[in-house]
Coordinates of C-alpha atoms in Angstrom, one line a residue:
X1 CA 59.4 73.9 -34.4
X2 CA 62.2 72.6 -36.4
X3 CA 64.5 71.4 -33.1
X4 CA 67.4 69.1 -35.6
X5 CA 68.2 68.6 -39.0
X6 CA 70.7 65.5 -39.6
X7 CA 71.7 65.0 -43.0
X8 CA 74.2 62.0 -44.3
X9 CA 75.7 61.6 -47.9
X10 CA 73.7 64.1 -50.0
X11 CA 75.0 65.6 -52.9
X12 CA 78.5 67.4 -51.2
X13 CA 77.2 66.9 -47.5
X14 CA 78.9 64.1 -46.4
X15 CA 77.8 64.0 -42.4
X16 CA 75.5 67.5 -41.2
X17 CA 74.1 67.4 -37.9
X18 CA 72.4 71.5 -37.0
X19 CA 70.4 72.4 -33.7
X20 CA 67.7 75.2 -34.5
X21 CA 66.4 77.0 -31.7
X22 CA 63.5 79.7 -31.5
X23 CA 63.0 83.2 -33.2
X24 CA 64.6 84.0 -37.1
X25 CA 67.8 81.6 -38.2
X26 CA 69.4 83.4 -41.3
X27 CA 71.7 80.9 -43.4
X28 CA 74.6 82.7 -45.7
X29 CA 77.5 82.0 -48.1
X30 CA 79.1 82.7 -51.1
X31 CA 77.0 81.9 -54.6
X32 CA 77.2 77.9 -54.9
X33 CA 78.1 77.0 -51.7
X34 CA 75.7 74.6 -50.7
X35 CA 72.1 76.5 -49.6
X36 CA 70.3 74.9 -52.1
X37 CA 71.3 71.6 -51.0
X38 CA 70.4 72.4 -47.4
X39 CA 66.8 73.4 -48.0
X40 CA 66.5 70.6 -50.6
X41 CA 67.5 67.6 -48.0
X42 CA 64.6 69.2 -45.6
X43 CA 62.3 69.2 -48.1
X44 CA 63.4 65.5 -49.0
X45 CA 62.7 64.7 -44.9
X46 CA 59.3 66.4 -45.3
X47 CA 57.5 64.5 -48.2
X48 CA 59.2 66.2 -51.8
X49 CA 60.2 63.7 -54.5
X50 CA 62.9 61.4 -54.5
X51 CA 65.8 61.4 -56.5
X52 CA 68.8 59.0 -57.2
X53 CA 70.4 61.8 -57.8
X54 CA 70.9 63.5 -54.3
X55 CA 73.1 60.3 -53.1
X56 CA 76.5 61.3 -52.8
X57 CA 78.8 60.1 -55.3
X58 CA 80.5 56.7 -54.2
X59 CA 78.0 55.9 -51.8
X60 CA 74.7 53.5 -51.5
X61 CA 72.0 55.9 -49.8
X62 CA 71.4 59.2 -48.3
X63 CA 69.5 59.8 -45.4
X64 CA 67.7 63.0 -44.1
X65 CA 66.0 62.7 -40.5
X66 CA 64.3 66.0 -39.0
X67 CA 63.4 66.2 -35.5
X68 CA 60.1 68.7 -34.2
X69 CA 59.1 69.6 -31.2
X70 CA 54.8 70.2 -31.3
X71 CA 54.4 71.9 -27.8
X72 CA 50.3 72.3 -28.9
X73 CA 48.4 69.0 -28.3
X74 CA 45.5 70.4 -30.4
X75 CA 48.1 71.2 -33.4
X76 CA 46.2 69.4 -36.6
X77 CA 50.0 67.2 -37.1
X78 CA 49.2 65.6 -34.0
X79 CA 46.0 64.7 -34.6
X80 CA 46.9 63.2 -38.2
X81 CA 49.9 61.2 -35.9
X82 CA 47.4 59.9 -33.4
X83 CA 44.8 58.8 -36.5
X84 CA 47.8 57.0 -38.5
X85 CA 48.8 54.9 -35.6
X86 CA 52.2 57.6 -35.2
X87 CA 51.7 59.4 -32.2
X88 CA 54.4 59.8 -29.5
X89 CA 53.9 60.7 -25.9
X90 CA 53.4 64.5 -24.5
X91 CA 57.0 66.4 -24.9
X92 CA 58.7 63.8 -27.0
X93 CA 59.9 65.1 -30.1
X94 CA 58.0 64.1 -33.6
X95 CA 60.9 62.6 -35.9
X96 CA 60.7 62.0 -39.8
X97 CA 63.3 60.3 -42.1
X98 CA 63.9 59.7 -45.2
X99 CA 66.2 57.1 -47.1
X100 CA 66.8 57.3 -50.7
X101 CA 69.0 54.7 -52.4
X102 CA 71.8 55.7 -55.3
X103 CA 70.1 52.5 -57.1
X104 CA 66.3 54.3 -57.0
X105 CA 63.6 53.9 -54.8
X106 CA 63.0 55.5 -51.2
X107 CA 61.4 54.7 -48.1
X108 CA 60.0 56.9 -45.3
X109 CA 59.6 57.1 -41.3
X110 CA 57.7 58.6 -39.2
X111 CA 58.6 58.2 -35.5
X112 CA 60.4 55.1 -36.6
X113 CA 57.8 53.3 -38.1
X114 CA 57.6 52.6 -42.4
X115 CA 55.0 55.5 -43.9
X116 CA 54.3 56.2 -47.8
X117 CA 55.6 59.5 -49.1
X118 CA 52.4 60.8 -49.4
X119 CA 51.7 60.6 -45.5
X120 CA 54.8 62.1 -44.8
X121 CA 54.4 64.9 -48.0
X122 CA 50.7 65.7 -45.6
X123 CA 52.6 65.8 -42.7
X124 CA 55.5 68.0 -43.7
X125 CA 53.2 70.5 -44.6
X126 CA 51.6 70.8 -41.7
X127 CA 54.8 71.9 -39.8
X128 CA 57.1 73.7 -42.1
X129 CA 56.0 76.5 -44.9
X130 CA 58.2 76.8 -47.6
X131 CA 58.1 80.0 -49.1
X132 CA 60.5 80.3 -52.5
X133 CA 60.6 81.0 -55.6
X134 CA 59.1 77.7 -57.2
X135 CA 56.7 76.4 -54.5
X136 CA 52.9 76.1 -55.2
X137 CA 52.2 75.3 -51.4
X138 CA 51.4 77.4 -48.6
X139 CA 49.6 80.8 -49.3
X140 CA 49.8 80.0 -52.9
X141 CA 47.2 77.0 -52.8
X142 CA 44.0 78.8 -52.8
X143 CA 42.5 75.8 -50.8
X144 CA 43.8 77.2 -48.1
X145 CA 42.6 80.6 -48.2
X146 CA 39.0 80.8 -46.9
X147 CA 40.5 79.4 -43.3
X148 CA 43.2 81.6 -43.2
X149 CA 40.6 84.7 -43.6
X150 CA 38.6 83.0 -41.2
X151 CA 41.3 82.8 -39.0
X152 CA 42.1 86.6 -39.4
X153 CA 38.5 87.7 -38.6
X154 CA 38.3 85.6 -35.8
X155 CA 35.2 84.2 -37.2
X156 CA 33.0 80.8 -35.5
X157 CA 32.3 78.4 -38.6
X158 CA 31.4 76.2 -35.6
X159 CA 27.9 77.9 -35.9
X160 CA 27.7 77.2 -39.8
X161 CA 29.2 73.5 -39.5
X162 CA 26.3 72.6 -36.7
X163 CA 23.8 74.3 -38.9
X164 CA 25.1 72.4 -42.1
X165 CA 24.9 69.3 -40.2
X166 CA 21.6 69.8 -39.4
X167 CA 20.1 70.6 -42.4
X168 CA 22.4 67.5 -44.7
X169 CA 20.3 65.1 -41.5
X170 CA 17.2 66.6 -42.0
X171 CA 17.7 66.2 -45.3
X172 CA 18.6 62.8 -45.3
X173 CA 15.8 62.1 -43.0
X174 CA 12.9 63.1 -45.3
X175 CA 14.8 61.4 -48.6
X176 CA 14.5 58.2 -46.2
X177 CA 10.8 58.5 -45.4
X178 CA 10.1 59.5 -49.3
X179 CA 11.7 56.4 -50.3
X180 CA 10.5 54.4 -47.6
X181 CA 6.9 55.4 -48.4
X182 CA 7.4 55.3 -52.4
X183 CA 8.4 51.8 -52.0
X184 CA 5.4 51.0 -49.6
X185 CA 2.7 52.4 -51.8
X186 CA 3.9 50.1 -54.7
X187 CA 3.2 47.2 -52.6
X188 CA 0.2 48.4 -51.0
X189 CA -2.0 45.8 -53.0
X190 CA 0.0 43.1 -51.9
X191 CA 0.0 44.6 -48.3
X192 CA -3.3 44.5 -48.3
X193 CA -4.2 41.1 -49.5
X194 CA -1.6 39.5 -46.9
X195 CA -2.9 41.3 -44.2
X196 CA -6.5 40.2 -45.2
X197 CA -5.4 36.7 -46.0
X198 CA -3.8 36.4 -42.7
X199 CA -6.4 38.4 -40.5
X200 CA -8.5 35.9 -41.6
X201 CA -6.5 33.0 -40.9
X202 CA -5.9 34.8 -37.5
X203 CA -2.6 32.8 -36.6
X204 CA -1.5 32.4 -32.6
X205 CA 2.0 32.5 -31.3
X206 CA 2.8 28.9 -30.8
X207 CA -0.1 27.2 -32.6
X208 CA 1.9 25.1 -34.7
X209 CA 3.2 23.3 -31.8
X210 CA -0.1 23.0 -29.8
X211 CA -1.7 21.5 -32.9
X212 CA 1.0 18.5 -33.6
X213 CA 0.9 17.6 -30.3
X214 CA -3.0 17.1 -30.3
X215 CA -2.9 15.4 -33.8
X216 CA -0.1 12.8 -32.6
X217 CA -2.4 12.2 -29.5
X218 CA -4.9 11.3 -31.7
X219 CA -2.9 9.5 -34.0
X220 CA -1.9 7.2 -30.8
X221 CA -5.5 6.6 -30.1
X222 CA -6.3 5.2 -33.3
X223 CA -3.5 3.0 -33.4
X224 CA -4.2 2.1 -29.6
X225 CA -8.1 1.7 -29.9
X226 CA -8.8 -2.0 -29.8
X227 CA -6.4 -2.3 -27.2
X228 CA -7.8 0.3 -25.2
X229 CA -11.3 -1.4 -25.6
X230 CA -9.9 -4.9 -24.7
X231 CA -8.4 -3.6 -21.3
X232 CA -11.2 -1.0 -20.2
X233 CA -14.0 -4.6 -20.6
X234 CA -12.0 -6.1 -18.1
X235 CA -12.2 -3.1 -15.5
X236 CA -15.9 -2.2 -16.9
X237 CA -19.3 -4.2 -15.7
X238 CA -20.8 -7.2 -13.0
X239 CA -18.0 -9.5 -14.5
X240 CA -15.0 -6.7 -14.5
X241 CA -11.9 -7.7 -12.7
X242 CA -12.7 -4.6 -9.7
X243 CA -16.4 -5.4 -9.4
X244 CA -15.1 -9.4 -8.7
X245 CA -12.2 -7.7 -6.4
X246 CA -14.5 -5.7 -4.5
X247 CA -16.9 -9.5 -4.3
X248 CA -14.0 -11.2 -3.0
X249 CA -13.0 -8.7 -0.3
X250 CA -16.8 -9.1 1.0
X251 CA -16.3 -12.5 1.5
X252 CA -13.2 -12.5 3.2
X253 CA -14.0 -9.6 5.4
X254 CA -16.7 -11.7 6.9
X255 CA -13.9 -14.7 7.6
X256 CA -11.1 -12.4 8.4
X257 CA -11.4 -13.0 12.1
X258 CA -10.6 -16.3 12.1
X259 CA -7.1 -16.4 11.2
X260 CA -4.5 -13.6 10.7
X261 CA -3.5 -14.7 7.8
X262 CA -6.7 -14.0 6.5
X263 CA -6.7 -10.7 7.8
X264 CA -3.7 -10.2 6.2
X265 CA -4.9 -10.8 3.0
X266 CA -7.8 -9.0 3.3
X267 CA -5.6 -6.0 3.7
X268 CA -3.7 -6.9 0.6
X269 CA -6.4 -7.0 -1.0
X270 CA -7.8 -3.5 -0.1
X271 CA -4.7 -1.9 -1.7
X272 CA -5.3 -4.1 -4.5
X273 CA -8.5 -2.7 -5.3
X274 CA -7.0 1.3 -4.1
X275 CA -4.7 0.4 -6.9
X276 CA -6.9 -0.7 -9.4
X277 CA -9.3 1.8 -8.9
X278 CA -6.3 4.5 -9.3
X279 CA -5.4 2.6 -12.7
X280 CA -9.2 2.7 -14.0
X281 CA -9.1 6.5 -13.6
X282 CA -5.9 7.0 -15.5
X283 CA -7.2 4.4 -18.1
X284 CA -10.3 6.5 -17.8
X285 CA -8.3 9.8 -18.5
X286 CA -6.2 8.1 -21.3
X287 CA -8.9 7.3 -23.6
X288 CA -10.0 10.7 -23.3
X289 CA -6.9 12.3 -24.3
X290 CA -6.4 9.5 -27.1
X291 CA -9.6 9.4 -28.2
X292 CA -10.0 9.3 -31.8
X293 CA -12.0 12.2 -32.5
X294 CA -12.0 11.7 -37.4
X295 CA -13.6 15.5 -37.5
X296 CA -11.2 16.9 -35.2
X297 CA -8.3 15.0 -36.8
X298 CA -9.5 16.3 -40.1
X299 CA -9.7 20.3 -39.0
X300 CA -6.1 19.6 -37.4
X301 CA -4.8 18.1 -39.9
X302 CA -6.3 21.1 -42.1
X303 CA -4.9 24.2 -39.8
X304 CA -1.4 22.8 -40.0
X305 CA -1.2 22.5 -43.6
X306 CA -2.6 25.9 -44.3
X307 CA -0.4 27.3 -41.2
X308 CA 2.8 25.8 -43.1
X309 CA 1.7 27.0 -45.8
X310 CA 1.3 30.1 -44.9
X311 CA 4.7 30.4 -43.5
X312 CA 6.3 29.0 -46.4
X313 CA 4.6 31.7 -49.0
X314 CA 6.0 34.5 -46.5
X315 CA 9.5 32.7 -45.8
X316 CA 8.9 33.0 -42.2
X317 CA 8.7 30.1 -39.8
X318 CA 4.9 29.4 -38.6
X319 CA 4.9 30.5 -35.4
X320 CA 6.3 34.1 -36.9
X321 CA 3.0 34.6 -38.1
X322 CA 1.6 36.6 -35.9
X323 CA 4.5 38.9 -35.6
X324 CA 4.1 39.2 -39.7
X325 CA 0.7 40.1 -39.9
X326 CA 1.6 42.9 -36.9
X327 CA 5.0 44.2 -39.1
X328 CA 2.7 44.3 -42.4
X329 CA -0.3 46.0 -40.4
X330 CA 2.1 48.6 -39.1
X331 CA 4.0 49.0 -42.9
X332 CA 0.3 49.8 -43.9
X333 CA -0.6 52.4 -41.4
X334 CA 2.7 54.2 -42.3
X335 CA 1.6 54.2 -46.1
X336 CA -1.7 55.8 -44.9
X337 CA -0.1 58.5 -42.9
X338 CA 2.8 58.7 -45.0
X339 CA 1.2 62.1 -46.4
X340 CA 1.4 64.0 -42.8
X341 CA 4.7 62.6 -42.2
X342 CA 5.8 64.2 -44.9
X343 CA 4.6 67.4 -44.8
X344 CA 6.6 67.5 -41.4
X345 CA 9.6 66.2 -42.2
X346 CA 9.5 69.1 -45.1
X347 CA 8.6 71.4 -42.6
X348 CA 11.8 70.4 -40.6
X349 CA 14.0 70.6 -43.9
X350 CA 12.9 74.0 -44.4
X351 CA 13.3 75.3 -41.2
X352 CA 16.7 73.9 -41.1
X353 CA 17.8 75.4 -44.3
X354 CA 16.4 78.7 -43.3
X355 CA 19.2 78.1 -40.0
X356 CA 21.9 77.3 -42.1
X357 CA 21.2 80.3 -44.2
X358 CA 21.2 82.6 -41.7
X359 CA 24.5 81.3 -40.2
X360 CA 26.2 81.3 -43.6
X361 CA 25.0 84.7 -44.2
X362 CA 26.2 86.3 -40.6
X363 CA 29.9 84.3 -41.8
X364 CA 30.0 86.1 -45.3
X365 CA 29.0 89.4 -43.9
X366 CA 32.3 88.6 -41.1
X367 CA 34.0 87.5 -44.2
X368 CA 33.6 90.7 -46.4
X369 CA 34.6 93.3 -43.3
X370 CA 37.2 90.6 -42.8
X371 CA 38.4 90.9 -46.7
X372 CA 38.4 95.2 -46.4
X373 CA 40.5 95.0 -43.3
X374 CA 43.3 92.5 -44.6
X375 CA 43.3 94.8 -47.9
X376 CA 43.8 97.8 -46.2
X377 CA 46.5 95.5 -43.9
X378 CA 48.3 93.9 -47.3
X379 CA 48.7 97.4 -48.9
X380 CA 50.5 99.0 -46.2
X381 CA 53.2 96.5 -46.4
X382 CA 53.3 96.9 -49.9
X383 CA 55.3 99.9 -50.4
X384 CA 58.0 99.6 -48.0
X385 CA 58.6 96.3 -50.1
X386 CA 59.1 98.1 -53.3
X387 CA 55.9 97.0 -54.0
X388 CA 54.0 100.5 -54.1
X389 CA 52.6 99.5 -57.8
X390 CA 50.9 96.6 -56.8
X391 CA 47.8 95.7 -55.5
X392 CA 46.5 93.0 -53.8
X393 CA 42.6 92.2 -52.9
X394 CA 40.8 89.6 -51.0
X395 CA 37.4 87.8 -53.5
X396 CA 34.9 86.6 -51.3
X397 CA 32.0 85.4 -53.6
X398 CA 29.0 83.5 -53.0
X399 CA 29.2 79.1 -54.7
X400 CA 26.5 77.8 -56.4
X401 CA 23.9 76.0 -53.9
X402 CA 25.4 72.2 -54.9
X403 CA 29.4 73.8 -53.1
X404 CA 28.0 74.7 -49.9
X405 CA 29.4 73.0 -47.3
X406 CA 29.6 73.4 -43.2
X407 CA 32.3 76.1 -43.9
X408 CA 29.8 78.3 -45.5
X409 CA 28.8 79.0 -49.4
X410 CA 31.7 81.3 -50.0
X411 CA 34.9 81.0 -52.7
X412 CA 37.4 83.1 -50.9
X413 CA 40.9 83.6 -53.0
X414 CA 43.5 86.3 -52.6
X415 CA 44.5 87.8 -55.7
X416 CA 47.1 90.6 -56.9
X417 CA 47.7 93.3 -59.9
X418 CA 51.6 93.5 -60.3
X419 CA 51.6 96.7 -62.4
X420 CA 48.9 99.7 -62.7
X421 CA 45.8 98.8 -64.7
X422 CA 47.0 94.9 -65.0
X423 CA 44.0 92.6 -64.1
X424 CA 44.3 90.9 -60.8
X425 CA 45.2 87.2 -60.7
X426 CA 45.8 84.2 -58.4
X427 CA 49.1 84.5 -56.3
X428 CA 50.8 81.9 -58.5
X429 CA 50.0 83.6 -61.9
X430 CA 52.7 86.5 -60.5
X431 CA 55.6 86.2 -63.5
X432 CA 58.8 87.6 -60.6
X433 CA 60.2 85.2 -57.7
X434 CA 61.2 88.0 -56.1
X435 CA 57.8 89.8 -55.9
X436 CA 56.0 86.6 -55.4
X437 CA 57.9 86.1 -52.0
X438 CA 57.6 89.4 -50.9
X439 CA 54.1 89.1 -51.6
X440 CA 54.0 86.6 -49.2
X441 CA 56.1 88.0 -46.6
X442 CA 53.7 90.8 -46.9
X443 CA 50.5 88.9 -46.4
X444 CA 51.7 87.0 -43.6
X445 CA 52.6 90.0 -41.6
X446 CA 49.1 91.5 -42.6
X447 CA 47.8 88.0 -41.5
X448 CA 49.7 87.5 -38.1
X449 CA 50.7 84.4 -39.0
X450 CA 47.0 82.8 -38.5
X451 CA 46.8 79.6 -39.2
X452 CA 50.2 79.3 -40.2
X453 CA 53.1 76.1 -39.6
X454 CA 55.0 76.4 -36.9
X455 CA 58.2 76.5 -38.7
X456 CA 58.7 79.0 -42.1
X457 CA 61.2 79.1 -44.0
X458 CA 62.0 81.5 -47.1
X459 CA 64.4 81.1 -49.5
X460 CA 66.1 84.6 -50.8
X461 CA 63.3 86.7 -50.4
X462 CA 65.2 89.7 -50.6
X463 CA 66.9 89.0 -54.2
X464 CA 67.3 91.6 -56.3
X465 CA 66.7 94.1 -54.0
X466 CA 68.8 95.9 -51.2
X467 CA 69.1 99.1 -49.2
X468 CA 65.8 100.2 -47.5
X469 CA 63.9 97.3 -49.0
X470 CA 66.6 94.8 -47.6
X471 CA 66.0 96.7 -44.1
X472 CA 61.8 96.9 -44.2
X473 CA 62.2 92.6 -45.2
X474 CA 64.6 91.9 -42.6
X475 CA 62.4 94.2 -40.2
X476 CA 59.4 92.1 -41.1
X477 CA 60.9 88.9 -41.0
X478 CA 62.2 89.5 -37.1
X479 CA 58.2 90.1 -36.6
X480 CA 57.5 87.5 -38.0
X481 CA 59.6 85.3 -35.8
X482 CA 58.6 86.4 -32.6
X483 CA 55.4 84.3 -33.5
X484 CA 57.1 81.6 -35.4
X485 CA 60.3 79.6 -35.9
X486 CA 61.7 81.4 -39.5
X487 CA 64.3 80.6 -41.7
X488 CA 65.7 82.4 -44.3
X489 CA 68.0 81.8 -46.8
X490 CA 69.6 85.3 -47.5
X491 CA 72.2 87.4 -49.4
X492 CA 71.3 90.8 -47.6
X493 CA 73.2 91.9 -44.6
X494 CA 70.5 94.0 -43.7
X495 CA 68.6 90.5 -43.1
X496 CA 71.1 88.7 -41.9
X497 CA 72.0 91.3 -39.0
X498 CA 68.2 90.3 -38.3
X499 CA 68.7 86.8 -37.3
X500 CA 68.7 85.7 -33.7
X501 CA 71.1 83.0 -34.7
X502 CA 73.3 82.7 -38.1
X503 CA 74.6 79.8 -39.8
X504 CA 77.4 80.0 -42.9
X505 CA 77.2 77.9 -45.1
X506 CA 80.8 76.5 -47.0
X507 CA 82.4 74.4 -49.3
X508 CA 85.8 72.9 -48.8
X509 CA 88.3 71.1 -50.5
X510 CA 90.9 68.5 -49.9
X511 CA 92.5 68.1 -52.9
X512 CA 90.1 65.3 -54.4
X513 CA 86.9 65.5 -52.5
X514 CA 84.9 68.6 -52.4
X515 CA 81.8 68.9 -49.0
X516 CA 79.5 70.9 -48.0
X517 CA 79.8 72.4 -44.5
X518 CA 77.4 74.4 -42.2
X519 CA 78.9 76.5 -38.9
X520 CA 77.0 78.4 -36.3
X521 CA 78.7 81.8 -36.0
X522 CA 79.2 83.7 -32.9
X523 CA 79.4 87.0 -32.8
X524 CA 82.6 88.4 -33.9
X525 CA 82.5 86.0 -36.8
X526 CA 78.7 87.2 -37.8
X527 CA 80.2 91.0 -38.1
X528 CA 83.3 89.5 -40.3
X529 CA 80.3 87.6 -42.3
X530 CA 77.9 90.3 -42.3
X531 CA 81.1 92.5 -43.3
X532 CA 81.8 90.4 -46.5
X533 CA 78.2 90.8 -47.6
X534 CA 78.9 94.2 -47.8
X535 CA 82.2 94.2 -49.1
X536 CA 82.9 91.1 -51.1
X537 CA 85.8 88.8 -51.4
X538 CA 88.3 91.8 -50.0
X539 CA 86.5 92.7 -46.3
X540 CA 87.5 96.4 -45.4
X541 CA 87.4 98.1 -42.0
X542 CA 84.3 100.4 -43.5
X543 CA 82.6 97.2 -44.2
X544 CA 83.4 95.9 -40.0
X545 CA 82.2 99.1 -39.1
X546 CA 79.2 99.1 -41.1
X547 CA 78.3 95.9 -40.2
X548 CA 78.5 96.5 -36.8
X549 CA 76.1 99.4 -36.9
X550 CA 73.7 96.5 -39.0
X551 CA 73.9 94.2 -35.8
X552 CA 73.3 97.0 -33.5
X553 CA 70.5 98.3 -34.7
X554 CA 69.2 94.8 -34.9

């Protein structure tokens, strides 16, 4: 809801600050007093086209800023603020502004923060409708229509979208596995030489490693062999250095009695030969492990450079080999069942597309009973609104198979005949401003204002007509409003008695500087306003007394 409008140096406004509250506003005046400009500085706040030309003369800018209260958290406006980085906390008001420069250019705001006029042109439309003469938004954008019949018949696309969902995935799904197994079958020749060439091979996890070790040990040994020789002759036979240790200690253990000192040595000596004998059994298990096996090194030396090479005609490192060979093995199997994954994955498209086409039928049967009932609803508001020639009718067709989409496969578009045997047309091909926004007004009574902004306003709806018309639009509007915040700019009294709150709108003049004002009118002066209306220039007591009868029947 539209809660303030402030306005500063457009056109003949110099400063405007106007409080809107609940229920239908009516705006009056006198021909060229400034309504025009009032409607067109909201329309500059909500997203409509910049022009140097709205700065007040003598001055650098103009600036529109429109406050909005959004008491709905699920309300689409406050989802859009939340996505865009814009959102304000629960109860605070959602503010908009607009700056336009008398030099060109314009910038926008959203809740104080820099927007493009295209965010703000989305936004405005999501919380005011403005219905005149010239606008192509609202009920006129045939975009819009298949939601707001929805809307009407109460109707669950949530059904439709789940199913549409479901079959796009399934759809998706068996593209994939098609592509997939396409791509597979042209390599299946190659597949199946790798896998042979490395079944054969039979790689191990870690071989690589395993191998260079075992080739440096024997690497070592050959550099090491005549060295290894050399010191395992001196452990080795009658002469060996243990075999004359173990002599000696004979010896001495026979004289070890006779002097401790000798004892002493002979018990050096033992650990002499407990360490010798340890170091002949690691020399022992040295020369095995260096040995210097030429075949062996040879079928080492072999492994690794067909393991490298291996891993270098796959890109993979060597010890990935094994997990290769498992990958390929398992791209092959899927190429051999790649037939009965199909067939099921075809299975599951169908049966999803069958879903979908259930649910979209059930919504265009809901649709069609829909479209009867807002007929029959649209043409009884027709005649009241000297619109009894005219007929109005709700398409609902089926789209080809490539437009369906998780709203369903239906065009829906409301369409009218202005005159008896004139073919029907879209709402915006209607030639008459007048009929076009009672048209409107008509179709969102019939609609209950479903879907619908929070804030309407239409501009002179009632031109051209007056009398009972006047009354059956101003009766309408004040339904209208009960629902929704309306404003309407009016030159019927039998409207303007309507309102729940009136504002006049003025010009004034100080000798050199002509403005634009706006005053909220209490009741004594909305029966002397409603009185000229009637009356004209020269206000009469008939015109009071009629006017008061208006506001009391109001």
């Amino acid at each position: 809801m539209l809660s303030v409008l402030s306005i500063r140096d457009v056109v003949l406004i110099e400063a405007l600050d106007l409080e809107f509250g609940r229920g239908l506003g009516v705006l009056t005046g006198e021909t060229g007093a400034g309504k025009s400009i009032l409607l067109d500085s909201l329309g500059l706040a909500l997203g409509a086209r910049a022009e140097s030309g709205l700065v007040r003369q003598g001055q650098t800018q103009a600036v529109v800023s429109a406050s909005f209260e959004i008491a709905d958290p699920a309300h689409p406006a406050r989802a859009m603020l939340t996505e865009n980085g814009l959102a304000t906390a629960a109860g605070e008001p959602v503010v908009v502004r607009r700056v336009v420069k008398a030099d060109g250019g314009s910038r926008a705001f959203v809740n104080d923060q820099p927007v493009s006029a295209g965010l703000l042109r989305e936004l405005g439309s999501m919380l005011v409708e403005i219905h005149g003469q010239h606008d192509d938004r609202g009920l006129l954008n045939a975009r819009g229509h298949r939601g707001l019949l929805d809307s009407f018949a109460r109707a669950d696309v949530r059904a439709v979208a789940a199913a549409h969902g479901a079959w796009r995935a399934a759809e998706q799904a068996l593209a994939r596995a098609r592509a997939d197994i396409e791509t597979a079958a042209q390599d299946r020749d190659w597949l199946e030489h790798a896998i042979d060439e490395l079944s054969r091979f039979a790689p191990e996890d870690g071989e690589e490693e395993t191998l260079a070790a075992e080739r440096a040990d024997m690497q070592k040994g050959a550099r090491l062999s005549e060295d290894m020789v050399a010191v395992m002759d001196a452990f080795d036979g009658s002469d060996g250095g243990l075999a004359q240790l173990r002599q000696a200690a004979r010896r001495l253990d026979r004289m070890s009695g006779e002097h401790p000192l000798l004892a002493e040595a002979l018990a050096a000596l033992d650990r002499a030969m407990i360490e010798a004998s340890d170091a002949e059994d690691r020399l022992n298990q040295a020369a095995e492990a260096l040995r210097h096996d030429p075949e062996r090194l040879e079928t080492i030396e072999t492994r690794l450079f067909e393991l490298r090479g291996l891993a270098r005609k796959h890109r993979v490192a060597p010890d990935a080999l094994g997990e290769l060979l498992r990958e390929l093995t398992e791209r092959h199997g899927r190429i051999e069942a790649g037939a009965e994954g199909l067939v099921r994955l075809e299975a599951e498209l169908a049966e999803k597309a069958a879903i979908y086409l259930r649910a979209a039928e059930a919504l265009s049967l809901v649709r069609q009973a829909a479209a009867v009932r807002l007929d029959a609803a649209v043409a009884s508001e027709l005649a009241p609104l000297k619109l009894d020639a005219a007929r109005f009718r709700t398409v609902v067709e089926p789209l080809p198979e490539g437009q369906w989409s998780a709203e369903g496969r239906d065009r829906v578009e409301f369409e009218i005949s202005t005159n008896p045997g004139a073919p029907f047309a879209p709402l915006a091909k209607i030639a008459s401003g007048g009929e076009l926004s009672r048209f409107i007004l008509a179709l969102k009574v019939a609609l209950a204002e479903e879907g619908g902004a929070g804030t309407m306003i239409f501009d002179e709806i009632d031109r051209g007509v007056g009398g009972a018309v006047a009354s059956a639009i101003g009766e309408r509007l004040a339904r209208l409003a009960d629902k929704a915040q309306l404003l309407v700019v009016t030159h019927s009294p039998q409207v303007a008695a309507r309102g729940a709150a009136h504002l006049l709108i003025a010009k004034s003049h100080d000798g050199t500087v002509t403005r634009t004002g706006v005053t909220a009118l209490d009741e004594g002066e909305r029966r002397e306003e409603i009185a000229r209306m009637l009356s004209g220039a020269n206000i009469t007591d008939e015109a009071r007394a009629q006017a008061g009868k208006l506001l009391e029947a109001a």
